[in-house]
Amino acid sequence: MEKPQRNWDTKRVQKAQRLAKISNLMTGKYVETNQIITVLEALIAPGDKVVLEGDNQKQASFLSQSLNLVNPKKVNHLHMIMSSISRPEHLDIFERKIASKIDFSYAGAQSVRVSQMIEDGKMKLGDIHTYLELYGRLFIDLIPNVVLVAADKADKAGNLYTGFNTEETPTIVEAAAFKDGIVIVQVNEVVDELPRIDIPAGWVDVVVPADKPYELEALFTRDPQNITELQILMAMMAIKGIYAEHGVQSLNHGIGFNTAAIELLLPTYGASLGLKGKIARNWVLNPHPTIIPAIESGWVESIHSFGGEVGMEKYIAARPDIFFVGQDGTMRSNRVLGQIAGQYAVDMFIGSTLQLDYDGNSSTVTRGRLSGFGGAPNMGHNPGGRRHSTPAWQSLRDQDNALGKGQKLVVQMVETYGANKKPIFVENLDALAVQKQAGLANAPVMIYSEDTTHIVTEEGIAYLYKATSKAQRQAAIAAIGGVTPLGMTSTKESLDQLRHAGIVKLPEDLGIKRSDAKRSLLAAQTIDDLVEWSDGLYEPPMKFRTWS
Amino acid sequence: MEQLAYQYQTSQPISKRVHVGVVGSGDLEILMFPTDKSESTVKVRTGSDGFDKVWGNVLTRFFDRYPISADIVINDFGATPGVVYLRLTQAMEELADEK
Amino acid sequence: MSTAFLFPGQGSQEVGMLRAVPTQYIERIKKITGYQLEDLPENYEDTVFIQLALLVKGLSALAAVQRNEIRPDLVAGHSLGAFCAAVACKAITFDDAVRIVYQRAVLMKAAYPTGYAMGVIVGLTRTEVAQVVQDTFDEMHPVYLSNENCPLQHTISGEITGLQKTLAAAKLRQARTAKLLKVPVPSHCRLMQATVAALTPFINQITFHPTICPYLKNTDGRMTQDTEVIRQDLLENIAQPVQWNQMMDVAKEMGMNLTLEFPPGNTLTKLIHAKFGERSIRTINIDQHGVDDATFLYQKWR
């Protein structure tokens, strides 16, 4: 058998060569804080694929700031791979020509600058992904040469504790650790003994104490004072017309005031309908403070979280029956597993959006911004690979199809007019213009019409999965479109027909009185109420406190 | 500031005065007074100019479904059409309560 | 804390605003340009007066703020204000700013001495305003879509009777506000192209210096510290729409959480509130607070 001669361990050899360059700077796996730039210049080669953490919550800010200070003559043309482009310096590395290409998932906090830089050619876009797609590619064709991550603590051997904010760090590290990539970790603290080991030292190459703790922002805290009566009305309809109707046991709530209202109505309105124990028991959810009353009232059996939320640490540590808490007493979050659960293992996703077209396709992009997808499309689609049946999933089955199966509930909740008094329903999504502007292969739709099973507006619910044609689908959406241009196309006859067929339900069809939609129905009306519900364990971040 | 006026031919006189809504940004106040005419008059006071047609659409839909006869005064503080319709239907529910 | 210095442009001027400006500034303007700034109501119809007056009003306050050791992390000027921004980030000197603004204003006035202006429309999206402009367009009384101040506030520029027609049409399409601005030239549209060409040799003579912080460009909302790019922006902003909305988006993404608006007026502070709400960004307005109180607030919040 003839075959070309080759070495099969070139990556291993190269890694050893790179690490050898800094062997004089290392004590075990540790390098000193002030040596970080030398270390980065030695370990990162031009053209490398580099993951920079860039999670949704946690940011390896010391490493990203240091990366900006390397010599572009030594380190350049990097291909960055990032879950979330969150901080200005994530883009500064492109201005400085340290990096040239990027594959990412979410860029909400930097979406305008990302859009500008791609348009100007300062940043070449690989592609925009959902979280799971990006993590998957770390093991296929975006295998990183170097990963720059953050951990809370490390011990002398280099074992890592990522704790409450573990997020996707273990997966990022795994992709490098088992493919001869180099793993560089910034830590807040070095200790003799870790509370627990989240990532073993054998996966880690270099540990550097950071100059200050990694950046973390509160993203999922919503002040109940900002929930409006309209949102309460919609939440009541969702609970009765969808959760109860289909028997939704397991779910994910997208972040927003609409879902916060639902969370706060379970202990009150939900209880009045006798639904406790019958719905909303198992959750995949970031630790929304607004879920506290439902937990305390006995609605919630379990919550798995993608990441942490500032202020919720002590509360969660005191509720190990509900959350995923280690033997050390702190929560472990995991975005990768949470996203998988949210995709395959729950009955329903419910969230809000900024724009819907007349068919029900939805998008959150607007012109001049490239915010990416994050996890919403993972949650907000019907996974073709699902096989196991639950009552809610099965309730959407097409009974006429012998080979039929159930469907995941994907619900969009929107008011007919947005805060800017512009209709939420548009003929053409801005996503189409963004596709052209950014040179994307496809329009960045967040959730497609064919995956959307229900739409809730303040007018009522459209049970889109029951529509038998595209025209009927549009008519159902128009019937709850209020006085928007789309809504004005709906006639009384059409509405009555759809109500008769059970495809559209108004509050009166659900037995809901609009005047019951009062803020007093919320289990908690202020942040202080949430603190009280939690027996003082919830510690709201500064900006949410009312007494400062 | 705009003062808008509308009229609708209707058939169901209301039996008592109704007051719903609040004075607040993004909200509105609705006052309904009984009338012996078989029509409804609506006076809208609003700081948001140019929404004449939208108000007309909301009110037409409302009277299509609930052809009540009343003299109605609305003080609007920048509510979206969704909030307007909510308050109008809340007024209906208040009327229905005591019937 | 990341502080942005914001400088307003034409439209913000108010009769009497020069009274608080120290006389040495008025004298310096006269020395450099030969123009005597006199705060009289009739002068407020003249773009040369307006631009020089706004420049000196902003820069005199800037000097006071600098004496109190307040430095910007970002600078952004709206239209004429871009020149103050350029001085604030040290790209150009006070004297050079005066020279070039004088030239700019003289050329603009020569191109459109009367009959042209700008208007503002509030409550419509840019697409909606573009539609109104297109639907009412008349070659004899041309009007063009110009600045984007925030998502629901846009300006139009052109001939006055054309502007009035377009503004009236905007009102019918549910614009909350549609009115003329106190700007006597059709800035920020193609009508000013010839002026850009005429100003080019003058601005090329100015020496630009390394900047102390990033500058936000009027023409495309990008952030830059490249002095040649700043030069081009100052030149071209005469005939290009001011992308204020985008500039503020980028500033926020850069971490701006405090704005310091220079006099006159509070237009830019109101735009910050309209766009970001009243809580996420702290605002200081020098016209309202005065330099001393502004300094106190800045130091307290920093």
XYZ file of C-alpha atoms in Angstrom, chain A residues 64-484:
421
model
C -9.517 41.329 25.537
C -7.931 44.567 26.729
C -4.502 42.946 26.677
C -5.055 41.542 23.201
C -5.493 45.120 22.019
C -1.998 45.914 23.219
C -0.077 43.234 21.299
C 2.192 44.261 18.476
C 0.219 43.937 15.219
C 3.464 43.080 13.432
C 3.749 39.955 15.563
C 0.044 39.094 15.918
C -2.228 39.828 12.976
C -4.937 38.455 10.678
C -6.555 36.605 13.530
C -9.805 34.822 12.798
C -11.948 35.539 15.861
C -14.715 33.216 17.005
C -17.042 34.760 19.579
C -20.401 33.890 21.098
C -21.111 37.506 21.903
C -19.413 40.667 20.665
C -20.045 42.697 23.801
C -17.304 45.217 24.463
C -15.729 48.013 22.413
C -12.299 46.372 22.562
C -13.716 43.293 20.832
C -13.888 45.532 17.778
C -10.805 47.651 18.453
C -8.629 44.623 17.611
C -9.948 44.884 14.067
C -9.219 48.614 13.881
C -5.658 47.829 14.947
C -5.423 45.055 12.333
C -4.697 42.455 14.972
C -7.765 40.556 13.791
C -9.322 40.488 10.358
C -12.145 37.937 10.296
C -14.974 36.996 12.627
C -17.572 34.305 13.150
C -20.056 35.144 15.888
C -23.515 34.568 17.250
C -24.687 37.709 19.046
C -23.635 41.359 18.902
C -26.512 43.225 20.523
C -24.321 45.601 22.496
C -22.092 46.487 19.540
C -24.490 45.989 16.634
C -24.046 49.408 14.976
C -20.283 49.329 15.020
C -20.259 45.727 13.793
C -22.489 46.749 10.895
C -20.241 49.724 10.073
C -17.021 47.726 10.219
C -18.316 44.974 7.973
C -19.578 47.580 5.511
C -16.201 49.341 5.597
C -14.320 46.085 5.106
C -12.477 46.484 8.424
C -13.869 43.172 9.528
C -14.485 40.238 7.244
C -17.550 38.279 8.258
C -17.354 34.507 8.271
C -20.993 34.148 9.217
C -23.560 34.821 11.926
C -24.755 31.800 13.875
C -27.068 30.708 16.607
C -25.218 29.726 19.795
C -25.454 25.990 19.199
C -24.284 26.253 15.609
C -21.209 28.169 16.664
C -20.368 25.713 19.434
C -20.849 22.876 16.982
C -18.433 24.412 14.488
C -15.757 24.638 17.197
C -15.517 20.869 16.643
C -15.788 20.855 12.858
C -14.206 23.655 10.871
C -13.732 26.466 13.342
C -11.450 24.479 15.618
C -9.596 27.080 17.664
C -5.826 27.403 17.897
C -6.104 29.532 21.023
C -8.926 30.194 23.439
C -8.987 33.164 25.829
C -11.418 32.523 28.666
C -12.266 33.702 32.162
C -12.771 31.859 35.425
C -13.557 32.971 38.958
C -10.851 31.015 40.719
C -7.982 28.682 40.052
C -5.943 26.516 42.372
C -2.167 26.090 42.223
C -2.444 23.146 39.856
C -4.562 25.117 37.409
C -7.967 23.554 38.073
C -10.693 26.126 37.436
C -13.860 27.170 39.229
C -16.315 29.012 36.971
C -19.234 28.625 39.386
C -22.450 30.534 38.944
C -21.393 32.021 35.623
C -19.996 28.888 33.996
C -21.943 29.500 30.753
C -20.179 27.950 27.748
C -16.621 28.029 29.063
C -16.209 24.244 29.465
C -17.185 23.648 25.848
C -14.912 26.378 24.505
C -12.026 24.945 26.499
C -12.787 21.389 25.399
C -12.590 22.340 21.740
C -9.030 23.548 22.245
C -7.886 21.120 24.936
C -8.429 18.011 22.842
C -7.140 19.369 19.552
C -3.809 20.804 20.701
C -5.164 24.303 20.972
C -3.782 26.581 23.672
C -6.011 27.451 26.611
C -5.271 30.756 28.351
C -7.408 31.654 31.363
C -7.714 34.869 33.345
C -8.795 34.351 36.923
C -10.152 36.704 39.578
C -8.427 34.824 42.382
C -5.919 32.080 43.097
C -6.819 29.849 46.041
C -5.466 26.784 47.776
C -8.695 24.862 47.447
C -11.519 25.396 44.989
C -15.179 25.128 46.031
C -15.424 22.597 43.204
C -13.668 21.853 39.929
C -15.602 23.004 36.852
C -12.717 22.598 34.417
C -9.813 20.283 35.229
C -6.201 21.508 35.116
C -5.387 18.926 32.459
C -7.420 21.000 29.992
C -5.627 24.259 30.825
C -2.263 25.567 29.599
C -1.781 29.065 31.010
C -3.383 30.796 33.983
C -2.981 34.542 34.545
C -4.354 36.486 37.493
C -6.338 39.397 36.059
C -5.846 43.008 37.128
C -9.504 43.124 38.131
C -12.476 40.743 38.134
C -13.941 39.908 34.750
C -16.791 42.114 33.518
C -20.305 40.904 34.206
C -23.567 42.675 33.539
C -27.117 42.177 34.767
C -29.064 41.399 31.618
C -32.173 39.610 32.833
C -33.508 41.831 35.572
C -36.785 43.544 34.729
C -38.421 45.994 37.094
C -42.062 44.949 37.601
C -42.971 48.634 37.852
C -42.490 48.887 34.104
C -45.019 46.175 33.259
C -48.088 47.711 31.616
C -51.723 46.672 31.784
C -51.610 45.681 28.139
C -48.768 43.293 28.872
C -50.741 41.883 31.791
C -53.753 41.312 29.548
C -51.576 39.496 27.021
C -50.006 37.432 29.769
C -53.435 36.394 31.053
C -54.417 35.309 27.549
C -51.195 33.362 27.134
C -51.634 31.532 30.441
C -55.247 30.578 29.830
C -55.313 30.284 26.060
C -51.977 28.558 25.541
C -50.308 27.241 28.689
C -53.526 25.775 30.108
C -55.045 24.930 26.747
C -52.122 22.794 25.628
C -50.923 21.671 29.044
C -47.452 23.208 28.770
C -45.222 21.496 31.345
C -41.736 22.548 30.242
C -40.723 25.827 28.688
C -38.298 28.637 28.010
C -39.157 32.316 28.393
C -37.296 34.759 26.194
C -36.319 37.864 28.139
C -38.788 40.748 28.143
C -41.581 42.455 30.030
C -44.223 40.265 28.408
C -42.721 37.097 29.835
C -41.937 38.814 33.154
C -45.664 39.535 33.395
C -46.467 35.848 32.854
C -43.959 34.830 35.531
C -45.572 37.233 37.984
C -49.124 36.169 37.171
C -48.684 32.450 37.774
C -49.025 32.700 41.572
C -52.110 34.902 41.281
C -54.039 34.567 38.029
C -52.650 31.086 37.341
C -53.675 29.967 40.814
C -57.188 31.382 40.357
C -57.546 29.090 37.354
C -56.436 26.105 39.400
C -53.353 25.568 37.271
C -50.695 25.096 39.933
C -48.917 21.802 39.451
C -50.505 21.408 36.026
C -48.373 23.789 33.966
C -44.961 25.474 33.860
C -43.106 23.047 36.107
C -39.777 22.534 34.394
C -37.882 25.486 33.044
C -34.792 26.299 31.069
C -34.310 29.938 31.968
C -31.670 32.455 32.908
C -32.250 33.340 36.567
C -34.931 35.987 36.051
C -35.647 37.645 39.408
C -39.299 37.803 38.348
C -39.559 34.002 38.615
C -39.017 34.194 42.371
C -42.705 34.439 43.394
C -43.604 31.437 41.230
C -40.803 29.420 42.830
C -41.761 30.484 46.328
C -45.435 29.662 45.677
C -44.591 26.113 44.655
C -45.136 26.315 40.896
C -41.624 25.485 39.805
C -40.107 22.036 39.992
C -36.787 22.784 38.291
C -34.843 25.472 36.466
C -31.731 24.947 34.380
C -29.927 28.163 33.473
C -27.770 29.174 30.512
C -25.816 31.642 32.614
C -26.063 33.537 35.879
C -27.685 36.838 36.786
C -26.077 39.388 39.043
C -27.856 39.504 42.402
C -29.398 36.044 42.294
C -26.433 34.093 43.662
C -27.492 33.757 47.308
C -31.112 33.083 46.484
C -30.197 30.262 44.145
C -27.705 28.787 46.581
C -30.583 28.576 49.064
C -32.874 26.767 46.636
C -30.936 23.689 45.497
C -34.159 21.732 45.054
C -35.043 24.071 42.193
C -31.786 25.135 40.527
C -28.710 23.172 39.446
C -26.464 23.675 42.439
C -23.156 21.884 43.023
C -22.141 20.127 46.208
C -20.206 23.267 47.050
C -23.476 25.213 47.234
C -23.149 27.415 44.153
C -25.091 27.121 40.916
C -23.537 25.762 37.778
C -24.945 27.263 34.605
C -24.279 25.776 31.177
C -25.328 27.496 28.015
C -24.548 24.617 25.692
C -26.660 22.124 27.628
C -29.356 24.716 28.293
C -29.629 25.459 24.592
C -29.862 21.751 23.774
C -32.571 21.358 26.398
C -34.362 24.416 25.088
C -34.256 23.028 21.591
C -35.290 19.432 22.163
C -36.534 18.928 25.670
C -39.202 21.573 26.265
C -42.807 21.974 25.189
C -42.722 25.664 24.434
C -40.729 28.794 23.694
C -42.395 32.141 24.196
C -40.887 35.544 23.494
C -41.256 38.953 21.910
C -39.921 40.496 18.768
C -39.578 43.900 17.108
C -41.028 43.187 13.700
C -43.378 40.653 12.156
C -44.234 40.410 8.516
C -47.708 39.568 7.283
C -46.930 35.832 7.232
C -45.555 35.798 10.751
C -41.815 35.729 10.062
C -40.090 37.738 12.758
C -36.893 39.671 13.100
C -35.175 41.910 15.589
C -32.737 43.527 13.201
C -33.132 47.079 12.035
C -31.226 48.935 9.346
C -27.686 49.831 10.265
C -27.427 47.183 12.980
C -26.143 43.636 12.887
C -27.156 42.113 16.200
C -26.994 38.460 15.268
C -29.123 35.644 16.625
C -27.961 34.411 19.998
C -30.140 31.524 21.119
C -33.598 32.612 19.996
C -33.689 30.575 16.773
C -32.602 27.479 18.725
C -35.516 27.920 21.088
C -37.854 29.321 18.494
C -38.100 26.552 15.966
C -39.669 23.130 15.683
C -36.810 20.612 15.822
C -37.294 18.024 13.131
C -35.245 15.508 15.055
C -37.496 15.350 18.077
C -39.194 12.007 18.615
C -40.374 11.807 22.198
C -43.926 12.854 22.890
C -45.359 15.069 25.618
C -49.021 16.141 25.893
C -48.391 19.751 24.783
C -46.189 18.755 21.831
C -48.634 16.065 20.800
C -51.609 18.452 20.991
C -50.327 20.182 17.857
C -50.173 16.995 15.828
C -51.826 16.986 12.452
C -54.354 14.223 13.027
C -54.906 13.565 9.316
C -51.312 12.575 8.676
C -50.523 8.926 9.391
C -46.848 9.758 9.685
C -47.579 12.917 11.632
C -45.983 13.923 14.889
C -46.289 16.689 17.401
C -44.808 20.141 17.227
C -43.045 22.460 19.612
C -45.065 25.484 20.634
C -43.330 28.655 19.472
C -45.228 31.729 20.622
C -44.629 35.363 19.732
C -46.140 38.023 21.971
C -46.325 41.547 20.554
C -48.449 44.652 20.915
C -49.897 45.805 17.609
C -48.093 49.131 17.978
C -44.557 49.409 19.283
C -43.371 51.971 21.812
C -42.626 54.375 18.960
C -46.315 54.196 17.887
C -45.367 52.368 14.696
C -47.144 49.142 13.688
C -45.302 45.947 14.572
C -46.560 44.300 11.373
C -44.674 45.296 8.255
C -44.899 44.186 4.661
C -41.171 43.630 4.379
C -38.857 42.933 7.272
C -35.889 45.269 7.680
C -33.933 42.010 7.665
C -34.080 42.054 3.868
C -32.378 45.447 3.718
C -29.821 44.310 6.292
C -29.025 41.252 4.185
C -28.126 43.522 1.269
C -26.280 46.058 3.381
C -24.091 43.455 5.070
C -23.714 41.107 2.120
C -25.236 38.182 3.995
C -26.094 34.940 2.263
C -29.640 35.016 3.660
C -31.952 37.501 5.342
C -31.388 37.366 9.116
C -34.809 36.132 10.157
C -35.023 35.285 13.839
C -38.052 32.989 13.823
C -39.715 31.724 10.685
C -43.398 31.725 10.033
C -43.598 27.950 9.607
C -42.180 27.440 13.105
C -44.476 29.993 14.749
C -47.462 28.199 16.245
C -49.173 31.101 18.053
C -49.138 34.883 17.973
C -50.536 36.876 20.892
C -51.397 40.574 20.605
C -53.462 42.726 22.948
C -56.386 41.915 20.656
C -56.255 38.156 21.065
C -54.516 34.926 20.102
C -54.015 33.552 16.612
C -53.586 29.766 16.698
C -51.518 29.703 13.523
C -50.803 25.983 13.672
C -54.494 25.408 12.940
C -54.427 27.429 9.717
C -54.822 25.225 6.670
C -53.440 27.651 4.109
C -51.087 30.591 3.824
C -54.045 32.864 3.161
C -55.817 31.691 6.294
C -52.617 32.201 8.257
C -52.392 35.802 7.109
C -56.064 36.342 7.821
C -55.604 35.038 11.356
C -52.739 37.434 11.988
C -54.714 40.320 10.488
C -57.665 39.469 12.720
C -55.584 40.306 15.785
C -53.727 43.121 14.031
C -55.752 45.930 15.592
C -55.872 49.096 13.516
C -52.495 48.598 11.871
